[in-house]
Backbone as CSV, one residue per row, in Angstrom:
resi,resn,N_x,N_y,N_z,CA_x,CA_y,CA_z,C_x,C_y,C_z
1,MET,4.799,-21.341,6.673,3.813,-20.497,6.440,4.068,-18.535,7.404
2,TYR,5.068,-18.790,8.162,5.065,-17.745,9.324,5.264,-16.620,9.055
3,VAL,6.877,-17.824,8.824,7.754,-15.886,7.820,6.755,-15.143,6.052
4,ALA,5.932,-16.269,5.451,4.336,-15.670,4.398,4.483,-14.432,4.615
5,SER,3.766,-15.216,6.580,2.808,-14.228,7.335,3.495,-13.283,8.518
6,VAL,3.947,-13.184,8.363,5.005,-11.762,7.991,5.593,-10.711,7.614
7,THR,5.696,-11.232,6.711,6.466,-10.542,5.129,5.611,-9.594,5.130
8,VAL,3.090,-10.109,4.311,2.887,-10.188,3.991,1.765,-8.922,4.871
9,SER,2.668,-9.473,5.708,2.015,-8.140,6.986,2.304,-6.819,6.856
10,ILE,3.826,-6.921,6.642,4.799,-6.250,6.744,4.771,-5.834,5.958
11,LEU,3.986,-6.119,4.771,4.946,-5.487,3.162,3.304,-4.138,3.430
12,LEU,2.328,-4.784,3.562,0.303,-4.069,3.437,0.581,-3.158,4.240
13,ALA,1.622,-3.592,5.669,1.231,-2.417,6.206,1.873,-1.272,5.835
14,LEU,3.226,-1.481,5.287,3.736,-0.158,4.588,2.974,0.549,3.507
15,VAL,2.703,-0.783,2.939,1.385,0.178,1.852,-0.219,0.755,2.518
16,LEU,-0.340,0.128,3.691,-1.728,1.273,3.571,-0.906,2.729,4.927
17,LEU,0.259,2.038,5.624,0.899,3.542,5.918,0.564,4.253,5.151
18,ALA,1.671,4.262,4.245,2.210,5.555,3.082,0.846,6.237,2.448
19,SER,-0.260,5.343,1.692,-1.599,6.291,1.329,-2.566,6.882,2.324
20,GLY,-2.148,6.410,3.785,-3.063,6.952,4.800,-2.342,7.974,4.907
21,VAL,-0.783,7.984,4.915,-0.584,8.972,5.023,-0.758,10.611,4.441
22,MET,-1.333,10.017,3.102,-1.007,10.928,2.244,-2.696,11.379,2.455
23,LYS,-3.532,10.596,2.103,-4.769,10.622,2.402,-4.959,11.811,3.723
24,VAL,-4.230,11.847,4.684,-4.515,12.521,5.751,-3.990,13.839,5.562
25,ARG,-2.945,13.917,4.886,-1.706,14.872,4.337,-2.907,15.977,2.687
26,ARG,-3.871,15.501,2.803,-4.541,15.497,1.385,-3.555,15.516,0.718
27,ALA,-2.683,14.884,-0.110,-2.017,15.148,-1.322,-3.211,15.497,-2.958
28,PRO,-2.562,16.523,-2.791,-3.336,16.416,-4.797,-4.193,15.521,-5.652
29,ALA,-3.114,14.700,-5.192,-3.000,13.772,-6.929,-4.167,13.831,-6.250
30,VAL,-4.143,12.711,-4.562,-4.571,11.559,-3.386,-6.389,12.936,-3.922
31,VAL,-5.944,13.429,-3.498,-8.115,14.299,-3.389,-8.809,14.151,-4.609
32,ALA,-7.661,14.236,-5.605,-8.329,14.826,-6.631,-8.563,13.018,-7.271
33,ASN,-8.644,11.812,-6.875,-8.357,10.572,-7.165,-9.585,10.567,-7.085
34,LEU,-10.041,11.155,-5.618,-10.923,10.293,-4.604,-12.393,11.621,-4.695
35,ARG,-12.413,12.717,-4.552,-12.811,13.883,-4.899,-13.914,12.726,-7.529
36,MET,-12.982,12.744,-7.925,-13.915,12.409,-9.497,-14.262,10.605,-9.175
37,VAL,-14.144,9.811,-8.358,-15.551,9.322,-7.988,-16.100,10.047,-6.585
38,GLY,-16.421,10.117,-7.076,-18.057,11.667,-5.564,-17.788,10.849,-4.138
39,VAL,-16.341,11.120,-4.205,-16.076,10.815,-2.016,-15.662,12.005,-1.817
40,ALA,-16.486,13.305,-0.417,-16.491,13.642,-0.038,-15.154,14.930,0.757
41,GLU,-14.569,15.424,0.339,-13.493,16.200,0.361,-13.348,15.743,2.613
42,ARG,-14.290,16.164,3.159,-14.053,15.774,4.125,-13.746,14.811,4.957
43,VAL,-14.588,13.403,4.458,-13.444,12.480,4.817,-12.781,11.872,4.219
44,ILE,-11.827,12.597,3.998,-10.328,11.531,3.161,-9.684,12.049,4.277
45,PRO,-9.712,12.278,5.237,-8.645,12.340,6.319,-9.188,11.309,6.501
46,GLY,-10.223,10.950,7.265,-10.763,9.875,8.181,-10.694,8.332,7.734
47,LEU,-10.651,8.333,6.279,-10.454,7.719,5.370,-8.931,6.990,5.414
48,GLY,-7.852,7.380,5.404,-6.631,7.862,5.765,-6.242,7.344,7.433
49,ALA,-7.698,7.841,8.304,-6.868,7.164,9.450,-7.647,6.147,9.550
50,LEU,-8.206,5.017,9.025,-8.987,3.559,8.874,-8.043,3.025,7.913
51,GLU,-6.988,3.603,6.890,-5.370,2.636,6.364,-4.753,3.138,7.239
52,ILE,-4.113,3.897,8.042,-3.511,3.752,9.157,-3.519,2.591,10.517
53,ALA,-4.560,2.785,10.614,-5.400,1.758,12.134,-5.104,0.827,11.385
54,ALA,-5.091,-0.034,10.163,-5.119,-1.168,9.806,-4.134,-1.571,9.435
55,ALA,-2.909,-0.202,9.069,-1.411,-0.940,9.105,-1.014,-1.255,10.550
56,LEU,-1.211,-0.397,11.433,-0.839,-0.081,12.949,-1.413,-1.866,13.493
57,GLY,-2.346,-2.740,13.253,-2.990,-2.729,13.832,-2.321,-4.438,12.724
58,LEU,-1.977,-4.186,12.019,-1.891,-5.352,11.248,-0.259,-5.781,11.743
59,LEU,0.373,-4.150,12.100,2.073,-4.869,12.845,1.650,-5.410,14.368
60,LEU,1.241,-4.838,14.577,0.088,-5.212,16.142,0.470,-6.672,15.838
61,GLY,-0.483,-7.545,14.929,-0.813,-9.083,14.598,0.300,-9.809,14.958
62,LEU,1.591,-8.968,14.515,2.778,-10.149,14.523,3.338,-10.711,15.939
63,PHE,2.627,-9.310,17.367,2.471,-10.843,18.175,1.362,-10.626,19.338
64,TRP,0.055,-10.380,18.473,-1.461,-11.039,18.623,-2.135,-10.948,17.733
65,TRP,-1.893,-12.138,17.346,-3.130,-12.764,16.161,-4.067,-11.925,16.408
66,PRO,-4.758,-11.809,16.699,-6.512,-11.322,16.604,-6.568,-10.280,16.580
67,ILE,-5.650,-9.488,16.801,-6.066,-7.718,16.638,-5.625,-8.221,14.915
68,GLY,-4.103,-9.298,14.292,-4.034,-8.615,13.307,-5.001,-8.873,12.622
69,LEU,-5.448,-10.380,12.522,-6.763,-11.106,11.505,-8.200,-9.720,12.033
70,ALA,-8.263,-8.963,12.770,-9.076,-7.306,13.045,-8.757,-7.104,11.728
71,ALA,-7.460,-6.743,11.918,-7.176,-4.901,11.270,-6.982,-6.303,9.159
72,GLY,-7.141,-6.962,9.526,-6.883,-7.600,8.119,-8.173,-7.366,7.061
73,VAL,-8.889,-8.560,7.975,-10.549,-7.966,7.922,-10.989,-6.936,7.743
74,GLY,-10.795,-6.631,8.608,-11.412,-4.788,8.743,-10.644,-3.992,6.906
75,ALA,-9.424,-4.152,7.160,-9.054,-4.216,5.198,-9.800,-4.479,4.624
76,VAL,-9.912,-5.217,4.578,-10.342,-6.544,3.611,-12.231,-5.271,2.783
77,ILE,-12.838,-4.991,4.449,-14.118,-4.367,3.939,-13.876,-2.567,3.540
78,TYR,-12.602,-2.541,4.058,-12.029,-1.316,3.371,-12.218,-1.062,1.572
79,PHE,-11.723,-2.615,1.407,-11.572,-2.205,-0.745,-13.089,-2.511,-0.864
80,VAL,-13.632,-3.181,-0.307,-14.337,-3.418,-1.147,-15.412,-3.174,-1.078
81,GLY,-15.669,-1.585,0.257,-15.593,-0.157,-0.728,-15.330,0.408,-1.558
82,ALA,-13.540,0.527,-1.839,-13.853,0.975,-2.544,-13.698,1.148,-3.852
83,ILE,-14.479,-0.343,-4.235,-14.111,-0.907,-5.419,-16.331,-0.658,-5.514
84,VAL,-16.465,-0.620,-5.127,-17.875,-0.230,-4.905,-18.440,1.106,-5.617
85,THR,-16.942,2.702,-4.541,-17.589,3.346,-5.140,-16.800,3.917,-5.755
86,HIS,-16.238,2.700,-6.754,-15.415,2.909,-8.235,-16.580,2.773,-9.133
87,LEU,-17.091,1.660,-8.817,-17.626,0.907,-9.636,-19.279,2.102,-9.796
88,ARG,-19.964,2.089,-8.163,-21.253,3.372,-7.902,-20.674,4.299,-10.077
89,ALA,-19.531,4.918,-8.700,-19.110,5.951,-10.372,-18.743,6.087,-11.345
90,ARG,-18.914,4.911,-12.191,-18.234,4.462,-12.938,-17.234,5.015,-13.541
91,ASP,-16.576,4.213,-12.264,-14.986,4.310,-12.874,-14.789,2.778,-13.107
92,ASN,-13.873,2.079,-14.473,-13.505,1.027,-14.068,-11.864,1.193,-13.988
93,ALA,-11.456,1.868,-13.506,-10.349,1.626,-12.479,-9.994,1.508,-11.396
94,ILE,-10.458,-0.180,-10.989,-10.635,-0.973,-10.176,-9.373,-1.319,-10.534
95,GLY,-8.788,-1.867,-10.693,-7.498,-2.697,-10.544,-6.253,-2.587,-9.682
96,PRO,-5.933,-1.538,-9.313,-5.294,-1.015,-7.487,-6.341,-1.237,-6.997
97,ALA,-7.171,-1.160,-6.240,-7.946,-1.935,-5.458,-8.402,-3.492,-5.010
98,ALA,-8.499,-3.109,-6.277,-9.009,-5.498,-6.710,-7.965,-5.823,-5.520
99,GLY,-6.412,-5.541,-6.442,-5.081,-5.669,-6.257,-5.054,-5.459,-5.137
100,MET,-5.238,-4.504,-3.950,-4.613,-4.545,-3.460,-5.989,-5.846,-1.489
101,LEU,-7.124,-6.009,-2.146,-7.929,-6.334,-1.874,-7.495,-8.234,-1.943
102,LEU,-6.801,-7.976,-2.710,-6.879,-8.988,-2.798,-4.842,-10.127,-2.162
103,ILE,-4.185,-9.126,-1.882,-3.456,-8.751,-1.024,-4.104,-8.562,1.304
104,CYS,-5.006,-7.506,0.843,-5.670,-7.695,2.235,-6.391,-8.786,3.168
105,ALA,-6.743,-9.350,1.606,-7.467,-10.797,2.038,-6.382,-11.899,2.671
106,THR,-5.155,-11.833,2.251,-4.155,-13.129,1.291,-3.375,-13.276,2.838
107,ALA,-3.671,-11.667,3.888,-2.389,-11.804,5.028,-4.180,-11.989,6.251
108,PRO,-4.579,-11.903,6.332,-5.464,-12.630,7.707,-5.750,-14.324,7.647
109,LEU,-5.986,-14.817,6.094,-5.453,-16.353,5.583,-4.553,-17.291,5.897
110,LEU,-2.988,-15.829,5.451,-2.114,-16.729,5.825,-1.624,-16.627,7.412
111,MET,-2.264,-15.353,8.437,-1.515,-16.136,10.134,-2.437,-16.343,10.363
112,VAL,-4.274,-16.372,9.350,-4.767,-18.991,10.601,-3.517,-19.798,10.033
113,LEU,-3.609,-19.699,8.971,-2.717,-20.917,9.164,-1.163,-21.542,9.116
114,ALA,-0.673,-19.190,9.669,0.254,-20.085,10.220,0.103,-20.037,11.794
115,LEU,-1.052,-20.639,12.386,-1.389,-20.613,13.709,-0.794,-21.996,14.091
């Protein structure tokens, strides 16, 4: 279970880091997608910072599991918010956010099972 936990945590951290950097840098495609669902442009870098913080927390969690667990739970809450935002905007393209939610839920579960 430990190997699975480490693997999922590292892969998830890489995805969150890439996504967070694109938001912080205000990549045009990312900004356009977020504006389409009603996210104010001024909060986009903050959303990116949350993703980067979650990525760092997952990586630090490899050395001290409570931080990784907190980061995983925080990422789950973040992606629940993303799904709600898409649905409120009547945008049914929630597949990527739902997939990330499942992966984010898997990371803390594996951490607990690996204890």
